[in-house]
PDB file of C-alpha atoms in Angstrom:
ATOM      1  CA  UNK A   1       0.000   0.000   0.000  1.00  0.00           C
ATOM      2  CA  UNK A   2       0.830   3.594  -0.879  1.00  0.00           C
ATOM      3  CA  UNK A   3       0.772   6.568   1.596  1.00  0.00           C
ATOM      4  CA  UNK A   4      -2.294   7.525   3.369  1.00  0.00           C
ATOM      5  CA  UNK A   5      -3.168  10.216   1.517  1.00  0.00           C
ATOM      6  CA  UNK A   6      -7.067  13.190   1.662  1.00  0.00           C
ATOM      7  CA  UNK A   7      -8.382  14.620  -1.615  1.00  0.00           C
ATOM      8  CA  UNK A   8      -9.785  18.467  -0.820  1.00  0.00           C
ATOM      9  CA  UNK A   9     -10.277  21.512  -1.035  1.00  0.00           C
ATOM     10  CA  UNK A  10      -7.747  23.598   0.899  1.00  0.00           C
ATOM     11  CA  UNK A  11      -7.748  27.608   1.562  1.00  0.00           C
ATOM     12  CA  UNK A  12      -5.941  29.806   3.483  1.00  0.00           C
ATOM     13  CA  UNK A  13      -6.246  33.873   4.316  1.00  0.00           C
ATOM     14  CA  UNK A  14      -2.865  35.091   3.806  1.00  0.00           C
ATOM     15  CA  UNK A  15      -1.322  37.412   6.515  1.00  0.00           C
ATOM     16  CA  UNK A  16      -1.869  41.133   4.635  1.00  0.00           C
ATOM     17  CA  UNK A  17       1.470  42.634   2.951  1.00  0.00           C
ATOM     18  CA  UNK A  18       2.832  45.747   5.412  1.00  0.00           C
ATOM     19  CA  UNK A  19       0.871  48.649   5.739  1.00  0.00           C
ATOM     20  CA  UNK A  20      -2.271  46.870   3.563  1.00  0.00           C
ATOM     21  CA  UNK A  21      -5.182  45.324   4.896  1.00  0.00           C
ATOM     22  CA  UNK A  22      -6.725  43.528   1.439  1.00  0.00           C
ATOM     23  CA  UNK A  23      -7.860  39.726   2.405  1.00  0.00           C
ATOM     24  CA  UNK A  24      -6.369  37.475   0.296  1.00  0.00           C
ATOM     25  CA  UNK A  25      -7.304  33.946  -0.074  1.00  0.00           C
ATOM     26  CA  UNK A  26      -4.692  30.866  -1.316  1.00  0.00           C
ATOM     27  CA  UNK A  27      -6.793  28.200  -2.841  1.00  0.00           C
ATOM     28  CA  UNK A  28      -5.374  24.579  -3.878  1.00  0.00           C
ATOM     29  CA  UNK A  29      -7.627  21.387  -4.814  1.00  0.00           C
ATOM     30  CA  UNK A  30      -5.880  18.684  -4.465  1.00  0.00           C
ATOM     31  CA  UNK A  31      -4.941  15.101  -3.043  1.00  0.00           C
ATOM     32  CA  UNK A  32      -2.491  16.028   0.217  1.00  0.00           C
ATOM     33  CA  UNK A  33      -0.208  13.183   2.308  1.00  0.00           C
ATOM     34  CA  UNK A  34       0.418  15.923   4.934  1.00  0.00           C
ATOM     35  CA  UNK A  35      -1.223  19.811   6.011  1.00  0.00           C
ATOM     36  CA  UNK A  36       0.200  21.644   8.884  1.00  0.00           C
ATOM     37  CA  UNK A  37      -1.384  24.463  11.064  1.00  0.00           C
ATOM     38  CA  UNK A  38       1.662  25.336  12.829  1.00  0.00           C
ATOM     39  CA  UNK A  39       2.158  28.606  14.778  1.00  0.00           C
ATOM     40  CA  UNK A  40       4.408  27.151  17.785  1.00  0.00           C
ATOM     41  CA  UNK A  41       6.232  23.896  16.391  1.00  0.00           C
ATOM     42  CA  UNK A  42       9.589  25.332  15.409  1.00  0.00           C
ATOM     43  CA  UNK A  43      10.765  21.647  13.756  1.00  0.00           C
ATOM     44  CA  UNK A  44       8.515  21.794  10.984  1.00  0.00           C
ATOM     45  CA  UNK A  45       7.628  25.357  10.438  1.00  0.00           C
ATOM     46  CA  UNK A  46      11.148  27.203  11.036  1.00  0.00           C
ATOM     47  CA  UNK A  47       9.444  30.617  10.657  1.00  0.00           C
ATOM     48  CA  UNK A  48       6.519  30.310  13.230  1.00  0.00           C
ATOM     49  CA  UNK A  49       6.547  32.526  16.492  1.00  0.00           C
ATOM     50  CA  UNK A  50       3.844  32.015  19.016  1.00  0.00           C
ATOM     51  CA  UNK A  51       2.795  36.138  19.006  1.00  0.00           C
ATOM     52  CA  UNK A  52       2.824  37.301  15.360  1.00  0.00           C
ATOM     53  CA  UNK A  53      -1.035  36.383  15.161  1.00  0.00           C
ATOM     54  CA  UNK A  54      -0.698  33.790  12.169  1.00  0.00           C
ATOM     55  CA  UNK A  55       0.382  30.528  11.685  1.00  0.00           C
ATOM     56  CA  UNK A  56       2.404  28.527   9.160  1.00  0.00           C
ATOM     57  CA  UNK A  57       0.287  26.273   6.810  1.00  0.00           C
ATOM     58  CA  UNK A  58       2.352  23.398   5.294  1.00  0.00           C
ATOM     59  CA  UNK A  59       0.678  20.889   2.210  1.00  0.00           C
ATOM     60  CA  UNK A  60       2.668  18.393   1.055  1.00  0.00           C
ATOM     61  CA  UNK A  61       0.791  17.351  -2.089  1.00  0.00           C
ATOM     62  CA  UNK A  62       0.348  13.622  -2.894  1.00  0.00           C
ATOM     63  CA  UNK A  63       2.764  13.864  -6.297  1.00  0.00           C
ATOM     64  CA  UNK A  64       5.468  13.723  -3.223  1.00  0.00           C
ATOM     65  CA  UNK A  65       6.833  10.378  -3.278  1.00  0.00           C
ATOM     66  CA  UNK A  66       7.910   8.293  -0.567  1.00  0.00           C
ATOM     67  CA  UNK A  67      11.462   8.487  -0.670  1.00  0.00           C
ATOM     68  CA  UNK A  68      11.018  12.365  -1.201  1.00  0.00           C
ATOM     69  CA  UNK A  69       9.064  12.792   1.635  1.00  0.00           C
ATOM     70  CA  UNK A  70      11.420  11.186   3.858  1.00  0.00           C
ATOM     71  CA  UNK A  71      14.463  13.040   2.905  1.00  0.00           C
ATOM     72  CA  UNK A  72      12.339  15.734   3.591  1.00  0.00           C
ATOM     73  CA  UNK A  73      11.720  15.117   7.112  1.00  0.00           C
ATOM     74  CA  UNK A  74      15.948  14.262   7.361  1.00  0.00           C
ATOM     75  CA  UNK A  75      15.696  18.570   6.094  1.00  0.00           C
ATOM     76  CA  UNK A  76      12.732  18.923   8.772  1.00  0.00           C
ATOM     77  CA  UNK A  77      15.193  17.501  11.496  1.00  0.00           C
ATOM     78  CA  UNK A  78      18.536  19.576   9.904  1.00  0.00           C
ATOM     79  CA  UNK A  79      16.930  22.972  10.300  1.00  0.00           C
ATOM     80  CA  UNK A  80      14.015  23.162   8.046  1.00  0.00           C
ATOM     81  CA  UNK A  81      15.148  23.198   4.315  1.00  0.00           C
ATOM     82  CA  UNK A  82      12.229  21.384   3.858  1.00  0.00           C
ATOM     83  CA  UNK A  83      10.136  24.622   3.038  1.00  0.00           C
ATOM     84  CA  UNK A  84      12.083  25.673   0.913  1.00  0.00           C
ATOM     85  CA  UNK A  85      11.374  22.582  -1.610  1.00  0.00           C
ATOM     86  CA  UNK A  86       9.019  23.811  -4.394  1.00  0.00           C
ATOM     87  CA  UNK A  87       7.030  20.998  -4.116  1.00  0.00           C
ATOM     88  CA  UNK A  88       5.335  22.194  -1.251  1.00  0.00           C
ATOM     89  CA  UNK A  89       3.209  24.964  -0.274  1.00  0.00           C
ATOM     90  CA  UNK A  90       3.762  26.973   2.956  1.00  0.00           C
ATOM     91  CA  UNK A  91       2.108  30.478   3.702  1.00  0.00           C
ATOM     92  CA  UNK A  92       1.897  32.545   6.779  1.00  0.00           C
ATOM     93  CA  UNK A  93      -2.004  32.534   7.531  1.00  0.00           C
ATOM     94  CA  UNK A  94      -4.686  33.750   9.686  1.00  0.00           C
ATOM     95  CA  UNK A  95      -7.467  31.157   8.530  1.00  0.00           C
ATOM     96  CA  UNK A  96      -7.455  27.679   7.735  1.00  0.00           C
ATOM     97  CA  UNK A  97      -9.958  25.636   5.902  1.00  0.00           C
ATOM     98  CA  UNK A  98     -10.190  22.124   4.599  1.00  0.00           C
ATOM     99  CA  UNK A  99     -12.858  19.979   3.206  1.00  0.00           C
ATOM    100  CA  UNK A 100     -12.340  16.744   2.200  1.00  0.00           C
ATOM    101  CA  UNK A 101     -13.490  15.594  -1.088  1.00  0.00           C
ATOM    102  CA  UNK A 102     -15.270  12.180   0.073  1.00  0.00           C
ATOM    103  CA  UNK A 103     -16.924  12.345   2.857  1.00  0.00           C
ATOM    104  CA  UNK A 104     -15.572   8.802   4.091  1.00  0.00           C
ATOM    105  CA  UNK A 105     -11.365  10.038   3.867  1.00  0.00           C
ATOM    106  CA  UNK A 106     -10.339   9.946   7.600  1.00  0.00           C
ATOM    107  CA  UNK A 107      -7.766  13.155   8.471  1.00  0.00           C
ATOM    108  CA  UNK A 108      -5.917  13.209  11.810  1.00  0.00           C
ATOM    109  CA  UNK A 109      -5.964  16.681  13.774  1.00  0.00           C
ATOM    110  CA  UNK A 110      -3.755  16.256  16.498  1.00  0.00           C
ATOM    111  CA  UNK A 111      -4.371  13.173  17.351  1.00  0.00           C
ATOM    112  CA  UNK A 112      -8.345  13.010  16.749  1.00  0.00           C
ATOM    113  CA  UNK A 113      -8.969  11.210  13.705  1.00  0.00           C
ATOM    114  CA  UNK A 114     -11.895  13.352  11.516  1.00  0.00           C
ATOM    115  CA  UNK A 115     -14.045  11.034   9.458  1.00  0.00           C
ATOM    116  CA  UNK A 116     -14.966  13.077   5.832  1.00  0.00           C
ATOM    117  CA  UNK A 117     -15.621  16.842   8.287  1.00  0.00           C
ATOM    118  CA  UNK A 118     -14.670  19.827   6.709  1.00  0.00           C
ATOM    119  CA  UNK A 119     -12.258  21.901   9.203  1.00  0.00           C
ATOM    120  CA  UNK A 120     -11.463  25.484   9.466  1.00  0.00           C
ATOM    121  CA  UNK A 121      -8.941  27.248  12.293  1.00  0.00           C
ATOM    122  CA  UNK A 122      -8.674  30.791  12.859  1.00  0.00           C
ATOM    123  CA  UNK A 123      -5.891  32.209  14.966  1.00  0.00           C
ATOM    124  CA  UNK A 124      -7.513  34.603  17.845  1.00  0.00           C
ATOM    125  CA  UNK A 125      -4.233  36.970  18.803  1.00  0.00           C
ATOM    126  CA  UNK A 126      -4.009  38.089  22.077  1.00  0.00           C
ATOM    127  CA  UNK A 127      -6.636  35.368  23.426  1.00  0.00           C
ATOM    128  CA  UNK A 128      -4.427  33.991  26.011  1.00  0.00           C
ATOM    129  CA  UNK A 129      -1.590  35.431  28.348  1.00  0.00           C
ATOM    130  CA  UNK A 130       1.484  33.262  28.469  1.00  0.00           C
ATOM    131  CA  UNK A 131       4.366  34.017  30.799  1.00  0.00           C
ATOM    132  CA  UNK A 132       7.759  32.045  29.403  1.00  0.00           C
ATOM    133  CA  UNK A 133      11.129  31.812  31.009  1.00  0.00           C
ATOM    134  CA  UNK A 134      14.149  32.527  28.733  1.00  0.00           C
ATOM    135  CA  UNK A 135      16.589  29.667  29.988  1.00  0.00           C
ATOM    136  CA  UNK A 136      16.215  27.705  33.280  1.00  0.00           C
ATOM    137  CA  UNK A 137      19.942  28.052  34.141  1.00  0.00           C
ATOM    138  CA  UNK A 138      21.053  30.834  36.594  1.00  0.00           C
TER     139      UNK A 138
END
């Protein structure tokens, strides 16, 4: 057997250019092995940062093969050159939405498998206070 793979309809709202506030939509149909919402996981998304108000949306498409998606995660653990391949998509977001094609393809979302539900996540800035310690030696 192949890779597990979803066939969908994925969109993101791209984080506005500087001193802009036009909404702009990314828009891909496809079949995907792997979409991220990342907007703390520094492994995978190098560029994420837990207070810029977006997050880092990753699709590997399905054309990936095997082999090609695991050198990519030997990149993933060796810095992150892994968004840099053209194969696959990555945009600074704040709005995520996916809706599988068939409404029997099973997604995981971290660790909850979703059975054929369309998903969308929003990123809500300032929603929580978090109070973080720079090193824990003295």
């Amino acid at each position: 057997g192949g890779m597990e793979s979803c066939t969908g309809d994925l969109a993101a709202r791209l984080v506005p250019p500087p001193g802009t506030k036009r909404d702009v939509w990314q828009r891909l149909e496809g079949t995907f092995v792997a979409i991220g919402a990342l907007n703390t996981e520094k492994i995978s998304a190098p560029f994420v940062h837990m207070s810029d108000g977006c997050m880092d949306i990753i699709a590997v498409p399905a054309a990936v093969g095997r082999m090609d998606f695991f050198s990519m995660g030997i990149k993933l653990a060796n810095g992150g050159g892994h968004v840099r391949d053209r194969r696959l998509f990555h945009w600074k977001a704040t709005q995520m939405r996916f809706r599988p094609e068939d409404p029997t393809d099973k997604y995981n979302v971290d660790g909850e498998v979703l059975e054929g539900l369309p998903i969308s996540i929003t990123v809500l800035p300032s929603l929580a206070r978090l109070i973080t310690v720079k090193s824990w030696d003295r």
